XYZ file of N, CA and C in Angstrom:
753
model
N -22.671 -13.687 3.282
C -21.250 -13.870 3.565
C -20.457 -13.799 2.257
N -19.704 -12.785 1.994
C -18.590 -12.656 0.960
C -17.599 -13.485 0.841
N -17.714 -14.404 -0.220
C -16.133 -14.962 -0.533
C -15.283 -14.546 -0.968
N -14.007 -14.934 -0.592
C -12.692 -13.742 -0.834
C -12.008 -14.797 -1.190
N -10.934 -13.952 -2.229
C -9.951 -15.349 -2.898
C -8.684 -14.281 -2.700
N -7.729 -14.820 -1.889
C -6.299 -14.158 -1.730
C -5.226 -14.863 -2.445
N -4.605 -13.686 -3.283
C -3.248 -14.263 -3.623
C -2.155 -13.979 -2.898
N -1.207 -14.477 -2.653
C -0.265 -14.878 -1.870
C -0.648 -15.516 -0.599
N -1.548 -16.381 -0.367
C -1.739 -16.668 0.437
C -1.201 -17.449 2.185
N 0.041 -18.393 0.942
C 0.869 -18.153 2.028
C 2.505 -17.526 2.381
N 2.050 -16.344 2.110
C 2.790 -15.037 2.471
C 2.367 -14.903 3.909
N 3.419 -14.012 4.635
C 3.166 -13.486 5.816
C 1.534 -12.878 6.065
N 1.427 -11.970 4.926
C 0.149 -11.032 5.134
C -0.863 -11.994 4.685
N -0.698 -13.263 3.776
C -1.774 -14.053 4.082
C -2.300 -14.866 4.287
N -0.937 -15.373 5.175
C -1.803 -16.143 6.625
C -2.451 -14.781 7.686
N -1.934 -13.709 7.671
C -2.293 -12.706 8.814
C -3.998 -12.423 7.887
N -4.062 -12.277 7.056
C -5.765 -12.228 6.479
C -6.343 -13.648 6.552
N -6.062 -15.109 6.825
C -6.503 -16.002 7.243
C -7.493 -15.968 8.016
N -6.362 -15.683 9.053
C -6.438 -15.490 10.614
C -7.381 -14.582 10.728
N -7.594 -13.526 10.373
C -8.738 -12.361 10.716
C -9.819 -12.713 10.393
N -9.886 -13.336 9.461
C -11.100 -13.922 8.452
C -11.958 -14.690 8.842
N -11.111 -15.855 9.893
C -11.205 -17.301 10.596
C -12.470 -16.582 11.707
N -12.366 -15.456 12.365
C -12.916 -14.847 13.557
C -13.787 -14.310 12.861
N -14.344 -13.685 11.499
C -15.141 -13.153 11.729
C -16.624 -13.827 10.992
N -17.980 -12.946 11.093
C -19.185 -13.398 10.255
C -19.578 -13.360 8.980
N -19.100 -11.946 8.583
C -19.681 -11.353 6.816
C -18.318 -11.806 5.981
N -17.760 -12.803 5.988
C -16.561 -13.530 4.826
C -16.242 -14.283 5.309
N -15.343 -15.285 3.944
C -14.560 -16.181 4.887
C -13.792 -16.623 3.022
N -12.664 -17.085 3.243
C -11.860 -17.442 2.588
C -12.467 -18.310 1.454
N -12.344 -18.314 0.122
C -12.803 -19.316 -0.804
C -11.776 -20.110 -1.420
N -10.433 -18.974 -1.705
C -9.499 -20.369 -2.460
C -8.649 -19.169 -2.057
N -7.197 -19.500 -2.389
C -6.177 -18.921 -2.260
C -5.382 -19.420 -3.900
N -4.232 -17.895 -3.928
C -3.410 -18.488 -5.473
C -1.975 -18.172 -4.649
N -0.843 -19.185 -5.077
C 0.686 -19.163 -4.625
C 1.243 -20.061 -5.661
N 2.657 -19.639 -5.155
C 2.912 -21.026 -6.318
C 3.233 -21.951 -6.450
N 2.275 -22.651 -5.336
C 2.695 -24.320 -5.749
C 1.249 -24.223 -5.031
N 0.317 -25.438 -5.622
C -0.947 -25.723 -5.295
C -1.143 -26.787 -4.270
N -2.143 -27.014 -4.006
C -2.735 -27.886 -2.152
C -3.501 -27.175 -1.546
N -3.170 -27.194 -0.454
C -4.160 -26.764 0.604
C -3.442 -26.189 1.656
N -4.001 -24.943 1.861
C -3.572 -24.250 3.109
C -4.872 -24.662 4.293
N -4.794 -25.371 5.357
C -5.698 -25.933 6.175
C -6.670 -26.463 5.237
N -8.093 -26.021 5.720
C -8.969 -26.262 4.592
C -9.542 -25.788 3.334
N -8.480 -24.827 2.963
C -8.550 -23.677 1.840
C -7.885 -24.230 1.047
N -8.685 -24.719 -0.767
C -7.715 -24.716 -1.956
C -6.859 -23.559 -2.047
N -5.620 -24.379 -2.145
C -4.576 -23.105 -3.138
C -4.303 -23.761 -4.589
N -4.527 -22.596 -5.561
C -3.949 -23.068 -6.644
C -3.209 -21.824 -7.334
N -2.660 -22.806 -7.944
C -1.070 -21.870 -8.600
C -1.253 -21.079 -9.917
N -2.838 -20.623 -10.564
C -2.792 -19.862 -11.570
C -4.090 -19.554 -11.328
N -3.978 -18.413 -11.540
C -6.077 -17.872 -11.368
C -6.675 -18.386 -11.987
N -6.401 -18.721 -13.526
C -7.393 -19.896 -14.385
C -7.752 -21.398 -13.700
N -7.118 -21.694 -12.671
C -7.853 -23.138 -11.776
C -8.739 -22.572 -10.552
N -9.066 -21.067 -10.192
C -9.784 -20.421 -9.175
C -11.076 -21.576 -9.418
N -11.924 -21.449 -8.236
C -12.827 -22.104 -8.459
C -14.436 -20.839 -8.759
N -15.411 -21.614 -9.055
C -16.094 -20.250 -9.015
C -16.798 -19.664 -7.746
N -17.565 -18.653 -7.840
C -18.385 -18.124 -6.840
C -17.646 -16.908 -5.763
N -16.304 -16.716 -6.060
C -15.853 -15.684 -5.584
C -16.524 -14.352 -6.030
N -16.414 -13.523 -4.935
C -16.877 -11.863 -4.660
C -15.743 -10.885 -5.069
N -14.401 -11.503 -3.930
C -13.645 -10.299 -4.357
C -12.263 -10.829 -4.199
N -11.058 -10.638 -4.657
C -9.709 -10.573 -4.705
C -8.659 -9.592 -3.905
N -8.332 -10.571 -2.743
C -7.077 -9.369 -2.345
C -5.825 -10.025 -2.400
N -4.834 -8.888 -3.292
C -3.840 -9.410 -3.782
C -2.507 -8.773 -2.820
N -1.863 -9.519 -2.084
C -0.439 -9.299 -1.499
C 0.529 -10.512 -2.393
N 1.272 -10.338 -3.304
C 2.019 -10.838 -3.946
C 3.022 -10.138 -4.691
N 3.632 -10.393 -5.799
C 4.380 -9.065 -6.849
C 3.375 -8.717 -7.912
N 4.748 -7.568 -8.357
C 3.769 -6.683 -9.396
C 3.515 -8.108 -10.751
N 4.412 -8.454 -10.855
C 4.025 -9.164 -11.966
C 2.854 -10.442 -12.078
N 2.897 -11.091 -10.909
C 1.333 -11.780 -10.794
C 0.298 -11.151 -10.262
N 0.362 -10.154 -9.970
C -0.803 -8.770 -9.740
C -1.588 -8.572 -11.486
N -0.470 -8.209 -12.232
C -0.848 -8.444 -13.775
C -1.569 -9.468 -13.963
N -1.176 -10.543 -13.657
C -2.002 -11.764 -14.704
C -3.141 -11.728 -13.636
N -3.254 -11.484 -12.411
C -4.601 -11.508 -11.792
C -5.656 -10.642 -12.132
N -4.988 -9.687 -12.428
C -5.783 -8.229 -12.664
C -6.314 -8.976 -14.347
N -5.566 -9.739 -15.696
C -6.525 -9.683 -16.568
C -7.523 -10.734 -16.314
N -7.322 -11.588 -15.159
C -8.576 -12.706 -14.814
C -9.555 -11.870 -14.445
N -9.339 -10.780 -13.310
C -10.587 -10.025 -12.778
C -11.301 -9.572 -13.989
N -10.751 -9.011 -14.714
C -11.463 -8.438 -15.396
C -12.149 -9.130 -16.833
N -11.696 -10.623 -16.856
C -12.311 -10.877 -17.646
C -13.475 -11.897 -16.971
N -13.226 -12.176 -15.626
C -14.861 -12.812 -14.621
C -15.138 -11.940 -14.032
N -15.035 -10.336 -14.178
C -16.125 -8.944 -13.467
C -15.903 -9.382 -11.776
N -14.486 -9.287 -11.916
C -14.468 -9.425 -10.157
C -13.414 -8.816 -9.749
N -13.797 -7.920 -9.054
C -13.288 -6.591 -8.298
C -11.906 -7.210 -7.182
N -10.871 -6.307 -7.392
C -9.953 -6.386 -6.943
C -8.593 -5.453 -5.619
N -8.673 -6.242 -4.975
C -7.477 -4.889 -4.037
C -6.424 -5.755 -4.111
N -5.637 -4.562 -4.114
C -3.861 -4.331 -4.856
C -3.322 -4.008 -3.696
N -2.601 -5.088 -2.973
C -2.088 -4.143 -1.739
C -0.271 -4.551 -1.626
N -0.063 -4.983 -2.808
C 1.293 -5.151 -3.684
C 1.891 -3.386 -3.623
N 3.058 -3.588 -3.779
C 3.612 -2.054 -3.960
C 4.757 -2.454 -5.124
N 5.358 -1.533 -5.745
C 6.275 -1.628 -6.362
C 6.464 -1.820 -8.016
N 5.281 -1.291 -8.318
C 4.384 -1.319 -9.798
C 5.372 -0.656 -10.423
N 5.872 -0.496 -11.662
C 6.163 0.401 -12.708
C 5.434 1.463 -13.323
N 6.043 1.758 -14.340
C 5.031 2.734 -14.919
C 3.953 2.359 -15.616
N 4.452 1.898 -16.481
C 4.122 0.496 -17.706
C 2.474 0.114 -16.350
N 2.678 -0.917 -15.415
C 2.247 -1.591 -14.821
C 1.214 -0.384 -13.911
N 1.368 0.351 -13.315
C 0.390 1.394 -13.073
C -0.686 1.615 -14.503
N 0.050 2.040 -15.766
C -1.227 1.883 -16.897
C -2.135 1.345 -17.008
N -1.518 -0.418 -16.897
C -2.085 -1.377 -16.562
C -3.454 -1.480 -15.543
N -3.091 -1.169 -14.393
C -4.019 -1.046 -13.555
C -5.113 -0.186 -13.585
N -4.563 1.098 -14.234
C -5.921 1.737 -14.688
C -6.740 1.226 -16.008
N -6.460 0.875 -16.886
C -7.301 0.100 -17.456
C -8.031 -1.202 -17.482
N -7.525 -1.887 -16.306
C -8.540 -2.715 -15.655
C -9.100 -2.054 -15.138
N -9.181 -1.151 -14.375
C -9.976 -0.409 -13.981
C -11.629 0.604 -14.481
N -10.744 0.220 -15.234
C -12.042 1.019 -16.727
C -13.522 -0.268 -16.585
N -13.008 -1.404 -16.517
C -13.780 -2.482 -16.550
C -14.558 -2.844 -15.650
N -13.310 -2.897 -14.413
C -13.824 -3.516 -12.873
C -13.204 -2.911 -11.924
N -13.896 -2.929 -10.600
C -13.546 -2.186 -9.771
C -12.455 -2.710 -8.528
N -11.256 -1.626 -9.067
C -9.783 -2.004 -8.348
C -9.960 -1.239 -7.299
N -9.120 -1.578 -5.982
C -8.628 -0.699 -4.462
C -7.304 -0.770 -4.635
N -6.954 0.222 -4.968
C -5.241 0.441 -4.966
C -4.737 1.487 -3.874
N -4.072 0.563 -2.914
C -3.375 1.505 -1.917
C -1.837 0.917 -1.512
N -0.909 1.882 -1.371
C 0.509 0.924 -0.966
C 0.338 0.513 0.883
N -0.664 1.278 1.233
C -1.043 0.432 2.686
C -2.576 0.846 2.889
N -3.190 -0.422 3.881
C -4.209 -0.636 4.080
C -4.652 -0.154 5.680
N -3.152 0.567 6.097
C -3.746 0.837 7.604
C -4.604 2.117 7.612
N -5.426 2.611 8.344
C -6.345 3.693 8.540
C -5.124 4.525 9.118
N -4.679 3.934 10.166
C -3.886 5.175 10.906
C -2.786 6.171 9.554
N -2.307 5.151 8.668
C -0.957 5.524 7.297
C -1.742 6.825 6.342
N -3.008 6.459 6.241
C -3.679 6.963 5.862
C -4.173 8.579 6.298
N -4.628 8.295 7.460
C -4.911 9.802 8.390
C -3.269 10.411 8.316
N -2.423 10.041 8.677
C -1.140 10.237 8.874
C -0.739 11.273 7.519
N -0.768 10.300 6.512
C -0.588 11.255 5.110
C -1.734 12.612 4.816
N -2.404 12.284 6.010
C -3.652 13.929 5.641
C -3.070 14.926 6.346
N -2.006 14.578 7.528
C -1.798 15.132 8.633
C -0.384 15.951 8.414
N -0.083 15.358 7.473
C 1.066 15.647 6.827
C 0.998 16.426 5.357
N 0.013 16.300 4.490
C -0.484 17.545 3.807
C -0.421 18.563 4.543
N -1.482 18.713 5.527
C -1.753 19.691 6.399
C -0.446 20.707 6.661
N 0.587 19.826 7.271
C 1.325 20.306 8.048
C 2.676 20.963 6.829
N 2.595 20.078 5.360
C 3.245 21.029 4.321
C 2.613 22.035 3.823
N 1.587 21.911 3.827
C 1.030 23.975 3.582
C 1.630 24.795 4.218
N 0.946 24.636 5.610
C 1.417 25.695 6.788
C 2.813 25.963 7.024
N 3.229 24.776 6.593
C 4.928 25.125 7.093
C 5.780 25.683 6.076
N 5.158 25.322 4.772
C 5.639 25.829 3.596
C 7.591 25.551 3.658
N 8.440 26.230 2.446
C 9.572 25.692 2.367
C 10.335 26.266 3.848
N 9.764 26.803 4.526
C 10.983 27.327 5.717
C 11.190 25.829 6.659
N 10.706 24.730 6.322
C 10.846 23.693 6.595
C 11.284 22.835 5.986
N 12.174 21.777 6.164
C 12.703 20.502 5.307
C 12.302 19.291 5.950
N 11.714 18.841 4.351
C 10.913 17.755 4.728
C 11.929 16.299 4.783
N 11.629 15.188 5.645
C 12.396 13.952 5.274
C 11.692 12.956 5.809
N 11.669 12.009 5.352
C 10.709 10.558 5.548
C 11.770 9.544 5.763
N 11.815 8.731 6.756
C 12.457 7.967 7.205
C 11.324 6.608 7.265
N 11.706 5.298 6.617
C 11.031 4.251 6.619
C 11.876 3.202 7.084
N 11.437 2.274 8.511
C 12.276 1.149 8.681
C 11.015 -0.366 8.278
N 11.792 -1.161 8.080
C 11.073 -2.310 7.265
C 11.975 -3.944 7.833
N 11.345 -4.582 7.977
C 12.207 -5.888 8.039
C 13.356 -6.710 7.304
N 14.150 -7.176 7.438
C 14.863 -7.543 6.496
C 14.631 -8.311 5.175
N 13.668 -8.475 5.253
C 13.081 -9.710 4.099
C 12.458 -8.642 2.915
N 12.145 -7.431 3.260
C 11.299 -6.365 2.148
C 12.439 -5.870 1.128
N 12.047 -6.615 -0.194
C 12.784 -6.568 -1.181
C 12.583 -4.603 -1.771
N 11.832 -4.036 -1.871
C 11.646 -2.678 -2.271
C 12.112 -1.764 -1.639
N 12.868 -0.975 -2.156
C 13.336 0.641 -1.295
C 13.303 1.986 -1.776
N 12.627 2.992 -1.635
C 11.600 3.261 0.083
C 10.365 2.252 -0.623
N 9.991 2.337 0.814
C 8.884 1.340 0.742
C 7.618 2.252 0.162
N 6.403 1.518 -0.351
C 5.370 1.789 -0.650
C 4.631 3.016 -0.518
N 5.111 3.046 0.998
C 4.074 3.927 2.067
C 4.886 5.007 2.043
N 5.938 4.480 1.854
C 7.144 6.173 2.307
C 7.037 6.789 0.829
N 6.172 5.970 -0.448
C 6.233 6.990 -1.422
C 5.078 7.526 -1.615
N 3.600 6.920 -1.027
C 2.169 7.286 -0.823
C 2.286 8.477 0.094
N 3.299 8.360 1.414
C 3.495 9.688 2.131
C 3.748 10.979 1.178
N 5.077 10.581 0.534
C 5.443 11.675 -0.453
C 4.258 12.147 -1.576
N 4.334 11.138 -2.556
C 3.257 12.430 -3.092
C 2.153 12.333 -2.881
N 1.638 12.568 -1.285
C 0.638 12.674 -0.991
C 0.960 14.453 -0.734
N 1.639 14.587 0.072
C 2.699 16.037 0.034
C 2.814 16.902 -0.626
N 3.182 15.832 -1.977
C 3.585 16.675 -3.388
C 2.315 16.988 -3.924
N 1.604 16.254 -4.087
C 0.041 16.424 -4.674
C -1.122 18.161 -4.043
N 0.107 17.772 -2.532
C -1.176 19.181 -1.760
C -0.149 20.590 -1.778
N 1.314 20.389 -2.609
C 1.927 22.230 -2.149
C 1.804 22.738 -3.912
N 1.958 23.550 -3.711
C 2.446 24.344 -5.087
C 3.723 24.359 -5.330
N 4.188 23.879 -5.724
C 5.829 23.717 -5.862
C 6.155 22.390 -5.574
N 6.005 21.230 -6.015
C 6.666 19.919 -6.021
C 8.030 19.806 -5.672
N 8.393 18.834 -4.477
C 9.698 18.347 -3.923
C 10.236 17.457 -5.169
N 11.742 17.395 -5.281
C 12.653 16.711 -6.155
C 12.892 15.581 -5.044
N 12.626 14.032 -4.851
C 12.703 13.153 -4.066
C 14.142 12.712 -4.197
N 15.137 13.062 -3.167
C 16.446 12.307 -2.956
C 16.719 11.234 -1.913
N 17.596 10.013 -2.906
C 17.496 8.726 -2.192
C 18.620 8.630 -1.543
N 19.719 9.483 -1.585
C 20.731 8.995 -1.641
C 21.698 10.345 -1.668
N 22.756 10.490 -0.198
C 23.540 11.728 -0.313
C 24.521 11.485 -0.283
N 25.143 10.108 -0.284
C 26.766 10.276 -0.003
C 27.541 10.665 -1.049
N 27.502 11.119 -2.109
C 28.358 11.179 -3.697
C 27.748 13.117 -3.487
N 26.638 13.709 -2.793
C 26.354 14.561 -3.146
C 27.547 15.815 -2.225
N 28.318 16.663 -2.653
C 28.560 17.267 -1.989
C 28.259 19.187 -2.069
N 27.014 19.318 -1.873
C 26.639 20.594 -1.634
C 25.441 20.572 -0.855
N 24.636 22.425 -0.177
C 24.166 22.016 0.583
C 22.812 21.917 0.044
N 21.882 21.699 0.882
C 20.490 20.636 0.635
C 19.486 22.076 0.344
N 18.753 21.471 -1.142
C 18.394 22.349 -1.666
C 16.418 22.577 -0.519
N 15.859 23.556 -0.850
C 14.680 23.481 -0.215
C 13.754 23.053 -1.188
N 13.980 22.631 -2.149
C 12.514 21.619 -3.213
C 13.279 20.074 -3.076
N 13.892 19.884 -2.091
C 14.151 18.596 -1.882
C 13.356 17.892 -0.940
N 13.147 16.839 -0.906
C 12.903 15.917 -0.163
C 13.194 14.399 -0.044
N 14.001 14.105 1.363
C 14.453 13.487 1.382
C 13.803 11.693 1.856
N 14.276 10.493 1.426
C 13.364 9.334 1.729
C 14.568 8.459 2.086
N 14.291 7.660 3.081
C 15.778 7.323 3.662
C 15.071 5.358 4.429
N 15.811 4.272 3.669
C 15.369 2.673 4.433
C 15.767 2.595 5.046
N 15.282 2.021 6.152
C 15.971 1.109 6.848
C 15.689 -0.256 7.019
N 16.854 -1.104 6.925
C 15.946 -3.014 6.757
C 16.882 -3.565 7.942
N 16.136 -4.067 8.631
C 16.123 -5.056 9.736
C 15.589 -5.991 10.568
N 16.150 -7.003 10.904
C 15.603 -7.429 11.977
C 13.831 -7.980 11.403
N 12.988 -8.036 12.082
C 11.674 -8.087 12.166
C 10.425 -6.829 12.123
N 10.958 -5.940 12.052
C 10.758 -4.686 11.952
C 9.190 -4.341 11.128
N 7.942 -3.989 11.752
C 6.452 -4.528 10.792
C 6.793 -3.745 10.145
N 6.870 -2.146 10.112
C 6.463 -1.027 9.258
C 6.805 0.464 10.157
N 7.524 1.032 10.304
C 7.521 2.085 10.695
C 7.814 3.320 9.832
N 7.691 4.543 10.144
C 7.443 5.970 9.274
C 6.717 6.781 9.818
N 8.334 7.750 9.407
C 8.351 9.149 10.343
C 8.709 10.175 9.152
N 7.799 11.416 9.416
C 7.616 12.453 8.571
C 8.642 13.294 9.711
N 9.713 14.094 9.181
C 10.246 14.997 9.903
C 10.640 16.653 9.070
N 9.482 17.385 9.379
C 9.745 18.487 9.351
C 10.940 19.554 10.326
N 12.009 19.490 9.058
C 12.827 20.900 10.233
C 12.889 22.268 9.768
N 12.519 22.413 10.882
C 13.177 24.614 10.850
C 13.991 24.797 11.663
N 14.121 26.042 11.579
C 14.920 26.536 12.237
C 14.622 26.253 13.519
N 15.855 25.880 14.606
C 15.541 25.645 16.122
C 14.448 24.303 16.249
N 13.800 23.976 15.400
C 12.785 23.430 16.052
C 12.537 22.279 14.744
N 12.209 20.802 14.907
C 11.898 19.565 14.475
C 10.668 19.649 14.387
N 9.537 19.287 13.794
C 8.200 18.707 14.160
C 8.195 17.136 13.612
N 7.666 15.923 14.564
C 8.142 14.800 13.796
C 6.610 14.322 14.108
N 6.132 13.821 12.404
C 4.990 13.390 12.662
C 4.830 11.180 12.353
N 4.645 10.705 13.073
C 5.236 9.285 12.780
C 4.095 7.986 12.838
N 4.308 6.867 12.588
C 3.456 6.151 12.515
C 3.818 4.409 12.779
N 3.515 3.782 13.866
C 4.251 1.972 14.071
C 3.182 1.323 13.851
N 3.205 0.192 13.226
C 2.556 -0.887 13.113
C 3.487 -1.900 14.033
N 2.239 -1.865 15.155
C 2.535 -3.641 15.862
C 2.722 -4.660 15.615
N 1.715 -4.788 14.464
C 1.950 -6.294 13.622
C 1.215 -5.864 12.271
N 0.780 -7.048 12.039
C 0.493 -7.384 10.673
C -0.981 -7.121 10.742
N -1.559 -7.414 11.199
C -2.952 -7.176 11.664
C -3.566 -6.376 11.407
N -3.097 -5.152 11.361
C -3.774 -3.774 11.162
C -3.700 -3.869 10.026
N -2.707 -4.133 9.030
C -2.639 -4.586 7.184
C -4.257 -4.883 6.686
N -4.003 -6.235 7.637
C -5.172 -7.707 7.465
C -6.229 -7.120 7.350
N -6.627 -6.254 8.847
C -7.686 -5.824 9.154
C -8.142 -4.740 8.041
N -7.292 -3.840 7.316
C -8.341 -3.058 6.925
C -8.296 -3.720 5.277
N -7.526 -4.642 4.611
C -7.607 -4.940 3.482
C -8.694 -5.646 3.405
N -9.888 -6.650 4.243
C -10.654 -7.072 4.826
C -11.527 -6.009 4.817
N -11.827 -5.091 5.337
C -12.653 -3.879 5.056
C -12.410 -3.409 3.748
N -11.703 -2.863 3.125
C -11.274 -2.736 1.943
C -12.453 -3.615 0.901
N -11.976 -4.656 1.064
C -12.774 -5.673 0.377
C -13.884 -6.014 -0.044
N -14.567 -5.893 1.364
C -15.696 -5.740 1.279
C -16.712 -4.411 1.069
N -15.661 -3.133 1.488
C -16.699 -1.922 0.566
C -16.368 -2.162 -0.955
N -15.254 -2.783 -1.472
C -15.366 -2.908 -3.010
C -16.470 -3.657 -3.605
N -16.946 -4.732 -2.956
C -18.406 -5.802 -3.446
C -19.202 -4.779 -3.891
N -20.037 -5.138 -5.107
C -20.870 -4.273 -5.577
C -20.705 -3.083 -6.459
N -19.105 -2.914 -6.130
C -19.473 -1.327 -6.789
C -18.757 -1.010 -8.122
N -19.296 -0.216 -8.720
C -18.750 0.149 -10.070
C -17.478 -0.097 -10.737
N -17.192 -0.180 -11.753
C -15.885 -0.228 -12.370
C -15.247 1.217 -11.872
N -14.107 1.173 -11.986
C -13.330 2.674 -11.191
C -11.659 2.081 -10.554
N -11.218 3.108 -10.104
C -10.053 2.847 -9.557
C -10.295 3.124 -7.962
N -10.373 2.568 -7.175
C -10.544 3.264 -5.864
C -9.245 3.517 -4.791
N -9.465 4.670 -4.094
C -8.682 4.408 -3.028
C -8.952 4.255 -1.502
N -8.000 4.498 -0.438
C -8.616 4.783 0.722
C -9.312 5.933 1.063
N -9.133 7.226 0.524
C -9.807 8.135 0.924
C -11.409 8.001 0.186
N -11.653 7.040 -0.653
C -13.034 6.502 -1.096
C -13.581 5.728 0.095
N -12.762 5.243 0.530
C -13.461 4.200 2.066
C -13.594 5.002 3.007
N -12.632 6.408 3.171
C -12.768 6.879 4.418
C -13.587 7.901 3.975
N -14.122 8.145 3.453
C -15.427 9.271 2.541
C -16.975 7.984 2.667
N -16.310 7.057 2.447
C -17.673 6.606 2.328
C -18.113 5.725 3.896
């Protein structure tokens, strides 16, 4: 049985990795980090990774970029492998992560769902074939409480895109000041915050006469939980490296 130590624990996403955890056999929660220390049920929380207790396996981090940092130099200085399921890194702070990485073995993804994942393959796919006689635009709605805009996923969509055409899209956030018409190396990324809203994102290819809209809802939180939880546990064991999801869905 793998012990797992979550930061943010009591964040939305982790009480929702609690909860998944609570049900199953191969893990179960060892300590949690937030910031103020006690106890979440029967789980220590403490408020700096240097009071972690020992015997942890692996680290999944839903918190900010900046205590993602100080977690990431604990991992790597107790050889304990980490998933990043934080979004909103810098540049600076992406460096960062790859050189922990050099050490110990990170899972860096801006989402943990399988479906976000297939979705962004499906959507390579569909920017080859369609090439520029199509305009691309990503529409992301999010709850009101999600401090980042576009979200995570709506930029893992993009250059997932950008990564598979020959000719890289110029990402535009923003058209009201723009007045001319819309170039074809554009691509457009557009929030929406409301309400309760888990995660939604829609890829919309247009041509001429005709839309193709390729899209993706999260019900809840769960599907997060669930695969950062998988996540987790293919990281136990394995090499220093940077990993991603298409390492889990390969392996």
């Amino acid at each position: 049985m793998k012990q797992i130590i979550i930061q943010g624990i009591r964040g939305k996403m982790g009480r929702a990795l609690c909860e998944r955890i609570e049900g199953r056999q191969d893990c179960r929660v060892l300590a949690g980090i937030d910031l103020s220390a006690g106890q979440e049920g029967a789980i220590p929380v403490v408020s700096s990774p240097s009071d972690l207790p020992a015997g942890g396996d692996v680290v999944i981090d839903f918190s900010a970029p900046e205590a993602s940092m100080r977690l990431l130099e604990y991992c790597v200085a107790h050889s304990l492998p980490c998933v990043l399921c934080t979004t909103g890194f810098s540049e600076e702070q992406k460096a960062q992560i790859c050189q922990a990485s050099e050490k110990v073995a990170v899972f860096q993804s801006a989402n943990m769902s399988l479906g976000i994942n297939l979705l962004a393959e499906l959507a390579c796919r569909a920017a080859k074939k369609l090439g520029l006689d199509y305009d691309i635009e990503i529409i992301e709605k999010h709850h009101h409480n999600k401090v980042d805009a576009p979200s995570g996923t709506a930029l893992l969509l993009a250059d997932a895109i950008n990564a598979s055409v020959d000719e890289p899209y110029t990402y535009v956030y923003d058209r009201h000041a723009v007045r001319k018409a819309r170039d074809v190396h554009e691509m457009g990324l557009h929030a929406v915050r409301g309400g309760s809203i888990v995660g939604e994102h829609e890829i919309l290819f247009c041509g001429q006469d005709e839309v193709i809209t390729l899209s993706h809802s999260a019900a809840s939180r769960g599907v997060f939980a669930n695969g950062a939880i998988n996540v987790a546990l293919f990281l136990c064991g394995k090499p220093a490296g940077l990993y991603t999801m298409r390492d889990l869905l390969e392996d």
